[in-house]
Tab-separated table of C-alpha atoms and ligand atoms in Angstrom:
chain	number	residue	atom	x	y	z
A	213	UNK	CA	-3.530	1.957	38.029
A	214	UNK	CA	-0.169	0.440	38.875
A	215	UNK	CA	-0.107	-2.901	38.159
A	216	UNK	CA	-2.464	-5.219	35.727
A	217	UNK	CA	-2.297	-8.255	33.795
A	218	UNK	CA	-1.880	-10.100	30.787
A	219	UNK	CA	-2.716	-13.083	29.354
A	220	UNK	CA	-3.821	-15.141	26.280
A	221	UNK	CA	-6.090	-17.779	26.443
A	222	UNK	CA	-8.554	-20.767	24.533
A	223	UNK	CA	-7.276	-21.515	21.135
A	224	UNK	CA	-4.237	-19.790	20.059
A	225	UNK	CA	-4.650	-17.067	17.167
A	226	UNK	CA	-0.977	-16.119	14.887
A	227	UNK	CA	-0.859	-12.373	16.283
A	228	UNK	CA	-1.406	-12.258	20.010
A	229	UNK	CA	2.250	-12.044	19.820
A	230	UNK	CA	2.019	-8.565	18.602
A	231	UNK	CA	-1.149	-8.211	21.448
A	232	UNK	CA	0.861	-8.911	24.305
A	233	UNK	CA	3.852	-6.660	23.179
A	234	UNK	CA	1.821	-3.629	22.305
A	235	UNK	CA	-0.044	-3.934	25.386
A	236	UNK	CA	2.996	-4.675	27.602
A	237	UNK	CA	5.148	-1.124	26.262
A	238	UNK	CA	2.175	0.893	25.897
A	239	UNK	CA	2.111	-0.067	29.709
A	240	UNK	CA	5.801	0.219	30.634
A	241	UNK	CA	5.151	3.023	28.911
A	242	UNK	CA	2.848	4.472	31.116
A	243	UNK	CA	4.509	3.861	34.295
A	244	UNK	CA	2.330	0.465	34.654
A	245	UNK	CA	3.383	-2.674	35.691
A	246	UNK	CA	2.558	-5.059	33.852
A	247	UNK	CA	2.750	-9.417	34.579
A	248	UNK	CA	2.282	-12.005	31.961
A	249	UNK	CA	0.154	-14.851	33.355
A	250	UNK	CA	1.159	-18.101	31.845
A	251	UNK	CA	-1.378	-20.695	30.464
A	252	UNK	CA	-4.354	-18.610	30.407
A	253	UNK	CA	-6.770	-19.156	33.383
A	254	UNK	CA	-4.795	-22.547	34.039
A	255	UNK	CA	-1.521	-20.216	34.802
A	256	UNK	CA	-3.409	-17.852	37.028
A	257	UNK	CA	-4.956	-20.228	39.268
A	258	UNK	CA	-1.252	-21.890	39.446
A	259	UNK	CA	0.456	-18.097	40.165
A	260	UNK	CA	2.179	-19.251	37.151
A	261	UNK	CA	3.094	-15.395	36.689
A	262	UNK	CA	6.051	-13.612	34.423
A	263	UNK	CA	7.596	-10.228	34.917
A	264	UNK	CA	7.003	-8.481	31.864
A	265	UNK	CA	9.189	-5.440	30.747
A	266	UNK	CA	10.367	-3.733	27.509
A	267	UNK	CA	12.688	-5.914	26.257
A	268	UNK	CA	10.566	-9.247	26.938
A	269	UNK	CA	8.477	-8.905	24.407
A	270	UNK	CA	11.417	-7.703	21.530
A	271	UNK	CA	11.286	-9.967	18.364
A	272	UNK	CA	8.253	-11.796	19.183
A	273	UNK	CA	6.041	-9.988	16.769
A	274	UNK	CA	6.577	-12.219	13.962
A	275	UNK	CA	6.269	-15.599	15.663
A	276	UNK	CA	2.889	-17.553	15.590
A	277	UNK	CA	1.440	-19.216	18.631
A	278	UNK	CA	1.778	-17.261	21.975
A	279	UNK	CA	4.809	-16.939	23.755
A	280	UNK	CA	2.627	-16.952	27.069
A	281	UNK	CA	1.352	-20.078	25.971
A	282	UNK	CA	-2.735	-20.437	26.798
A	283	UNK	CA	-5.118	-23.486	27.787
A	284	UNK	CA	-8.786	-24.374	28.813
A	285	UNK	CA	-9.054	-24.455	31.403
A	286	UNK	CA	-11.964	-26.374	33.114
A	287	UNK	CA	-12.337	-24.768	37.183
A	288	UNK	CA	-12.168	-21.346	35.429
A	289	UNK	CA	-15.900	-22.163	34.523
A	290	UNK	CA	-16.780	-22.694	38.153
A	291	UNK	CA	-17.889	-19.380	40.145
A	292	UNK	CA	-15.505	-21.222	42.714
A	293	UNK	CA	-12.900	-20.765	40.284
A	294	UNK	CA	-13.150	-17.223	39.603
A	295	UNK	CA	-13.427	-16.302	43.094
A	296	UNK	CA	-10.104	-18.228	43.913
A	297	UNK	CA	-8.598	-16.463	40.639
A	298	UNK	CA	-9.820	-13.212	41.636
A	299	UNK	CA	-7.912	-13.759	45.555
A	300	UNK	CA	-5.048	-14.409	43.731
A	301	UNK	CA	-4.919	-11.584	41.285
A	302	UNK	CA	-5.840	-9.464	44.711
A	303	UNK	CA	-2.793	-11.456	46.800
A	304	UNK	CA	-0.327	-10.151	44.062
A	305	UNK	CA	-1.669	-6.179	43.756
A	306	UNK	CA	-2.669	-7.097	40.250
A	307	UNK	CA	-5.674	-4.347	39.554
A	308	UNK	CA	-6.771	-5.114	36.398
A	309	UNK	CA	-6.743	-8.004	33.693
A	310	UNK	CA	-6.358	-7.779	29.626
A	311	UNK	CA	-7.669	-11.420	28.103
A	312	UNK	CA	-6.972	-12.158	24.416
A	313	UNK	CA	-8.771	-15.355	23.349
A	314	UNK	CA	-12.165	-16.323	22.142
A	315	UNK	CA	-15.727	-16.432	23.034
A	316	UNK	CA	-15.124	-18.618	25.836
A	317	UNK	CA	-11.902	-16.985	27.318
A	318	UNK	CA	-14.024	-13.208	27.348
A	319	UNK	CA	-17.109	-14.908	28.663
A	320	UNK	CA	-14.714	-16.254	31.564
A	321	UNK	CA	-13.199	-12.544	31.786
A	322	UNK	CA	-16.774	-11.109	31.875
A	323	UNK	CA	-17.726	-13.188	34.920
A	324	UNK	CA	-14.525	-12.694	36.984
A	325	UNK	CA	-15.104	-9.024	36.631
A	326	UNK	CA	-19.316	-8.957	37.545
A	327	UNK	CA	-18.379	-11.748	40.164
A	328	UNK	CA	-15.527	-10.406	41.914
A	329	UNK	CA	-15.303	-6.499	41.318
A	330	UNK	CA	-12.407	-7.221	38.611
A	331	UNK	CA	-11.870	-4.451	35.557
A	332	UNK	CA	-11.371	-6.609	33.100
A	333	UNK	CA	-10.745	-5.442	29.278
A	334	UNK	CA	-10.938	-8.029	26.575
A	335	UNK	CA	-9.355	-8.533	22.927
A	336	UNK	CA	-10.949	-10.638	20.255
A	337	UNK	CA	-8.094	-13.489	19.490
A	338	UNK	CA	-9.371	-16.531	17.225
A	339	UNK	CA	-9.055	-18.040	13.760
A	340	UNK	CA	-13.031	-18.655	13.761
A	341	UNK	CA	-14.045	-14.926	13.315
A	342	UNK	CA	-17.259	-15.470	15.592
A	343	UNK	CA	-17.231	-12.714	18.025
A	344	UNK	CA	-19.943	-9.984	17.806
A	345	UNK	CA	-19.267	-6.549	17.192
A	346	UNK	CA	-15.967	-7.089	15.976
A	347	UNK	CA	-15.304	-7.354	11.751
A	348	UNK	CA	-12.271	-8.933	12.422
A	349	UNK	CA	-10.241	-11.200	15.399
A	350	UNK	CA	-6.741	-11.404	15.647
A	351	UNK	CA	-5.451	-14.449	14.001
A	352	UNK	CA	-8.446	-14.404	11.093
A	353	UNK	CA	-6.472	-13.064	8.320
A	354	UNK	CA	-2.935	-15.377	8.772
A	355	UNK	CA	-5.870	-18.629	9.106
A	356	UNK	CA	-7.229	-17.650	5.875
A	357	UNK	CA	-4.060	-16.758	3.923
A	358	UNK	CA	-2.864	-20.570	5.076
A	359	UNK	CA	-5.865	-22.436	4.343
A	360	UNK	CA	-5.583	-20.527	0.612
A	361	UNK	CA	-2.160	-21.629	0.399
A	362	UNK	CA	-3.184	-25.427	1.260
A	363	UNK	CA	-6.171	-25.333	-0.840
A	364	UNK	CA	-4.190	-24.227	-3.764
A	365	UNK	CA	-1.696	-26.856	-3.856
A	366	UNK	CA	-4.505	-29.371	-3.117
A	367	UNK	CA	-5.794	-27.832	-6.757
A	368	UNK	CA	-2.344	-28.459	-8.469
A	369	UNK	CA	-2.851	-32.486	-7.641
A	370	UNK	CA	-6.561	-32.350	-7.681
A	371	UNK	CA	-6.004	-31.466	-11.615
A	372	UNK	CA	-3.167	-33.860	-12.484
A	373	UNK	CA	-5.332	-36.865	-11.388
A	374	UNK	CA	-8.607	-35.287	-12.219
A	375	UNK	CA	-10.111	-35.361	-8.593
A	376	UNK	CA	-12.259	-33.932	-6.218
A	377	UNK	CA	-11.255	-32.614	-2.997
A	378	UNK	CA	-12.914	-32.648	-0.061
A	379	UNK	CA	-11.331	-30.042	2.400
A	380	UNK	CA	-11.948	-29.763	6.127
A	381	UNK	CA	-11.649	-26.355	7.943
A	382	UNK	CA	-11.745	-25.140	11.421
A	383	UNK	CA	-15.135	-23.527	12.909
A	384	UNK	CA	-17.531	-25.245	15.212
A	385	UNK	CA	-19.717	-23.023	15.239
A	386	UNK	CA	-19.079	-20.382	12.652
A	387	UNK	CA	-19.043	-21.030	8.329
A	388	UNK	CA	-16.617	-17.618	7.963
A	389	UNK	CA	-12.970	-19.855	7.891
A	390	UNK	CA	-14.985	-22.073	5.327
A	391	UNK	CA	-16.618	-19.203	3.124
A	392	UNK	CA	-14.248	-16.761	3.072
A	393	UNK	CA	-11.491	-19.574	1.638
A	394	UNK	CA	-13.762	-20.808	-0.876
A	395	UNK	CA	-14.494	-17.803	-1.782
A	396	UNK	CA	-10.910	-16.962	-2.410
A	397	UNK	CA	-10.331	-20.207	-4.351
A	398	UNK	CA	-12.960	-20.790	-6.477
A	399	UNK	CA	-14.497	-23.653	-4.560
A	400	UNK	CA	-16.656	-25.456	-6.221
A	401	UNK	CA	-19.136	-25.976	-3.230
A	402	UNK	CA	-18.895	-24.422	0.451
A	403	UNK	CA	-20.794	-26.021	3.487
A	404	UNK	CA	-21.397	-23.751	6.403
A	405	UNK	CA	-23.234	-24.147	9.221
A	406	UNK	CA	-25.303	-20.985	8.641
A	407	UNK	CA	-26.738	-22.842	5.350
A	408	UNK	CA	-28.621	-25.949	5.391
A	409	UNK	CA	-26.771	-28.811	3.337
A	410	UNK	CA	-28.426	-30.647	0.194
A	411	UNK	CA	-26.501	-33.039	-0.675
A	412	UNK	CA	-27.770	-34.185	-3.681
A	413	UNK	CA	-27.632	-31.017	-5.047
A	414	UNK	CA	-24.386	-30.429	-4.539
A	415	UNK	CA	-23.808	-33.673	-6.213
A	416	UNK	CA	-25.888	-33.064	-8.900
A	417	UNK	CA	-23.892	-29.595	-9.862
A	418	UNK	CA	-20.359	-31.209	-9.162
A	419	UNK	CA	-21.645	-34.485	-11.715
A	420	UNK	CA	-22.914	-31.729	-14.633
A	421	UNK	CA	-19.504	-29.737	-13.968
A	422	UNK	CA	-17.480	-32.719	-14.712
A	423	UNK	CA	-19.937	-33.549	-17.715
A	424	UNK	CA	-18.949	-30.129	-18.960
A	425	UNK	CA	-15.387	-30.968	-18.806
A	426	UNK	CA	-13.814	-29.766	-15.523
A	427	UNK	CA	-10.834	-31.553	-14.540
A	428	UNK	CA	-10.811	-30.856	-10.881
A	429	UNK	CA	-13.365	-30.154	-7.695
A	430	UNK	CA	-13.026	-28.433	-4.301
A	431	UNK	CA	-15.697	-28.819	-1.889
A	432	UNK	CA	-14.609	-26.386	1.749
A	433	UNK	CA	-16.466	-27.772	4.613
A	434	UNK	CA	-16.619	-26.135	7.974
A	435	UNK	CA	-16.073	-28.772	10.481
A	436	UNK	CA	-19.341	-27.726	12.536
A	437	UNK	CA	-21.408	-29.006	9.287
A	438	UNK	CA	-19.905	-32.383	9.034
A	439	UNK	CA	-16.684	-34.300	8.776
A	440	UNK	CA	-15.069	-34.370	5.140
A	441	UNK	CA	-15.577	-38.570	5.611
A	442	UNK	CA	-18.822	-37.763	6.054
A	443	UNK	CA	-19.501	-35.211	3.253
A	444	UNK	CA	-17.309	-37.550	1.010
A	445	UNK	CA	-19.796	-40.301	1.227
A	446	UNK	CA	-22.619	-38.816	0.625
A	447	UNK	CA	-21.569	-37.816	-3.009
A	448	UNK	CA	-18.462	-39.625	-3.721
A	449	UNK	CA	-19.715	-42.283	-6.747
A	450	UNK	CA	-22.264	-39.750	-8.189
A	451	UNK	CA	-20.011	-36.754	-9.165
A	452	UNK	CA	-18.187	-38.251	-11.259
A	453	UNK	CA	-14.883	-37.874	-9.575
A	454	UNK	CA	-12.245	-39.778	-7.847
A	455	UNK	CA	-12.571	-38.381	-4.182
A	456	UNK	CA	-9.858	-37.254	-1.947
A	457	UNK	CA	-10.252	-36.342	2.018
A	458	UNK	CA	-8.317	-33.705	3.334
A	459	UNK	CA	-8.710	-32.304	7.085
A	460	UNK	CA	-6.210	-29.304	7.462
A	461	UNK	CA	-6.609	-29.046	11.552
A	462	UNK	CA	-4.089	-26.833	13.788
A	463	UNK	CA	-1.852	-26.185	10.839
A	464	UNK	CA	-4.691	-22.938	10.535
A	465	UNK	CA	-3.558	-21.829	13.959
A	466	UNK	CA	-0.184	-22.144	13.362
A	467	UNK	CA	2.476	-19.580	11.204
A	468	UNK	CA	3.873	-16.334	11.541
A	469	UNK	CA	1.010	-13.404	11.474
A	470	UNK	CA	0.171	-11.479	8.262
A	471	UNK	CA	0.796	-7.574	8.431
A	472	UNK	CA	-2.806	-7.377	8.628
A	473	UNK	CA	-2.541	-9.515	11.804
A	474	UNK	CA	0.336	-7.499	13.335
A	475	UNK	CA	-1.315	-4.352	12.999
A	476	UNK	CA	-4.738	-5.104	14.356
A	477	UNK	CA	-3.104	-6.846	17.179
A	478	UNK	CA	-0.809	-4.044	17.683
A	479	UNK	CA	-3.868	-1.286	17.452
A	480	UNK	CA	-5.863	-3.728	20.119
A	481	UNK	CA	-3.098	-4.131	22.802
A	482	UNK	CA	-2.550	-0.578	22.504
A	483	UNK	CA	-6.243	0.115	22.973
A	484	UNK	CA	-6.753	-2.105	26.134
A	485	UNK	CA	-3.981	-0.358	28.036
A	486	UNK	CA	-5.663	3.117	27.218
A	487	UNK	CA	-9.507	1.437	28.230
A	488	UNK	CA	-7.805	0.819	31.814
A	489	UNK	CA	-6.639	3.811	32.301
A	490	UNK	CA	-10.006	5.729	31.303
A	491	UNK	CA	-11.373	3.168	33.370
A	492	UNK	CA	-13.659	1.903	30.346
A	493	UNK	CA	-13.767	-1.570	32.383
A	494	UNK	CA	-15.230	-4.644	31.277
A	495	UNK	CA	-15.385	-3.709	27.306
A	496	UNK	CA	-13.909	-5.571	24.221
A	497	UNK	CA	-11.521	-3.606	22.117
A	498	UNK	CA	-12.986	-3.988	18.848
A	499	UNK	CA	-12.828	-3.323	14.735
A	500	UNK	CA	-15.797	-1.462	13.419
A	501	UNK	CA	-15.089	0.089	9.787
A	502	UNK	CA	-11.336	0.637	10.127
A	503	UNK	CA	-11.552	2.026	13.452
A	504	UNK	CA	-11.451	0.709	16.777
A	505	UNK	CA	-13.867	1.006	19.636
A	506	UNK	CA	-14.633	-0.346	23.249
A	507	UNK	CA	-18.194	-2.729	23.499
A	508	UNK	CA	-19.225	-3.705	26.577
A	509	UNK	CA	-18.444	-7.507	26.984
A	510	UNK	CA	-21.893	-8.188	28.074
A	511	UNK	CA	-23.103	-6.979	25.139
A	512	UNK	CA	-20.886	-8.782	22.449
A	513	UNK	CA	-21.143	-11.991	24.555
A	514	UNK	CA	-24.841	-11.717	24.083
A	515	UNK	CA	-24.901	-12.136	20.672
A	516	UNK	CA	-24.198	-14.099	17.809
A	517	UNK	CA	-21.956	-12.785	15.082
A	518	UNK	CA	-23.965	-13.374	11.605
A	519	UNK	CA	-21.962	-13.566	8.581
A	520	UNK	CA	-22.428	-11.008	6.146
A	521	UNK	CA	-25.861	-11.996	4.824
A	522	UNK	CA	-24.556	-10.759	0.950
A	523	UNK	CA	-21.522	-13.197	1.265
A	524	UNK	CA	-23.891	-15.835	1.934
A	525	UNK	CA	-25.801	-14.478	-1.042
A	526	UNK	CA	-22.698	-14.918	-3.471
A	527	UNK	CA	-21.535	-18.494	-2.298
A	528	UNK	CA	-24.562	-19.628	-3.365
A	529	UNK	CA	-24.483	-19.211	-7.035
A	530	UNK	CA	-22.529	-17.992	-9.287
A	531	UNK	CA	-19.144	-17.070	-7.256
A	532	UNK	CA	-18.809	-20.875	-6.068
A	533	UNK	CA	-16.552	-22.532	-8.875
A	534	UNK	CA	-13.637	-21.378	-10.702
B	824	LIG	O1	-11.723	-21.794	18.499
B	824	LIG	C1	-10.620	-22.005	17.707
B	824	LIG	C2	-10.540	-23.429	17.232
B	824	LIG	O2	-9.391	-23.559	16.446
B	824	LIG	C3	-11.772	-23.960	16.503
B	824	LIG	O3	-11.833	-23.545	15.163
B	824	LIG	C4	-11.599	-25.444	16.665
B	824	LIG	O4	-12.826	-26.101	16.545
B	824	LIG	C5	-11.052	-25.539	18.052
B	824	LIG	O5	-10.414	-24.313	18.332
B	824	LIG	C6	-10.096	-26.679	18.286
B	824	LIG	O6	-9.742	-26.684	19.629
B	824	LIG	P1	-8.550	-27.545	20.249
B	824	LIG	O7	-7.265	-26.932	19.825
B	824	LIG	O8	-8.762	-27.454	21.716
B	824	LIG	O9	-8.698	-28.925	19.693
């Protein structure tokens, strides 16, 4: 292999940074050349295309965000689309393509490569933690570290005034952003999309909590169950709290990756380069009790990552509530 590809795409993760630079020197390394492709799928059907070398990718570890920058990119979904993309990754000598993004961004690798005879390897970049196969994505740990942070402070003023909270998290589809920060904050009630929502039970428990004498209330939803408006009028006047709405959004995309971050992204872009050149094509690097391994895309894309059925176990009683 002499020249490949790589790019970042869908919603950006804090670590592909670290991706993109391991897998760019591991290539240089190697004798490969290697091109960024701006803007995800967008970039590539623009030839939006960036040399890539050693010392492009120096001091980029630490930032957030993606210093190719990424999109979604709507002909990308066609099989039009592809088929142009793949003519223009041919036009250029490009052999091969690494995508880091999300369900979406590795189901669009998968089909360039069965479509149009394109090795393909894919790494696992989102906040939501919703690929199969993998324990963690790139960009999972830094979300949950800054949605801790935020819910934290939100605690500090939530006691002062003696109110609930109502906190919004990222994940359409997918409870883990949701679960595993109110886990790790004492929340007093999570909704998930996994678990069906009873309202007036939740109301009920917040109501006897304040009875008892607690002075403040966090309630994490995952913005796939509801909206926090939503959720905050269905129990705001019966749990005995003065409500408060906050949505966190992008800021959970957003900051410089945590070492656990840099080093699984690091591991992954390292892995990719070495699945090219054993010609492991079309697989997903992945993390599977500490170590990593290659799954056939087709395979993780035809399944949906579960959440640990015992951490669904403990939110419901008696971890929830600090
Ligand atoms: O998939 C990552 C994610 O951050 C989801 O959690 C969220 O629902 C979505 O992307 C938001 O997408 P956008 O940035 O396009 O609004």
């Amino acid at each position: 292999m002499k020249k490949i590809a790589v790019m970042t795409s869908g919603g950006d993760a804090p670590g592909m940074n670290a991706a993109i630079r391991a897998a760019v020197r591991t290539a240089v390394t190697e004798n490969i050349e290697i091109v960024g492709i701006k803007r995800g799928y967008s970039g590539l059907l623009d030839e939006d295309f960036i040399e890539m070398s050693y010392a492009s990718v120096g001091g980029i570890m630490e930032k957030g965000g993606t210093i190719l920058r990424s999109s979604r990119c709507e002909e990308f979904q066609t099989t039009e689309g592809r088929k142009r993309a793949a003519e223009i990754l041919k036009k250029y000598g490009i052999e091969a393509l690494v995508v880091i993004g999300g369900e979406g961004s590795l189901t669009g690798a998968m089909l360039l490569s069965e479509e149009n005879d394109i090795p393909v390897i894919g790494i696992p970049g989102t906040i939501d933690n919703d690929i199969a196969h993998t324990d963690m994505c790139i960009g999972v740990d830094t979300c949950l570290n800054t949605v801790i942070g935020n819910i934290q402070k939100l605690k500090d003023t939530a006691s002062s005034h003696e109110r609930a909270f109502i906190v919004e998290v990222m994940g359409r589809h997918s409870g883990y952003i949701a679960l595993a920060s109110g886990l790790a904050t004492g929340a007093e009630a999570i909704l998930i999309p996994e678990i069906p929502v009873d309202y007036d039970a939740i109301a009920e428990k917040l109501w006897n909590e304040r009875k008892r004498g607690k002075i403040n209330c966090i309630v994490v939803v995952a913005e796939g169950v509801a909206s926090a408006y939503t959720v905050a009028r269905h129990m705001e006047h019966r749990i005995g709290y003065e409500t408060r709405i906050t949505i966190l959004g992008h800021v959970q995309r957003g900051g410089s990756p945590t070492a656990f971050d840099r080093i699984l992204a690091s591991r992954m872009g390292y892995e990719a380069i070495k699945a090219l050149q054993e010609e492991d094509f079309g697989t997903m690097i992945a993390l599977q009790s500490g170590k990593m391994v290659r799954i056939p895309l087709k395979k993780v894309l035809s399944e949906k990552k579960k959440i640990d059925e015992k951490l669904i176990e403990m939110i419901k009683n008696p971890f929830v509530g600090s």
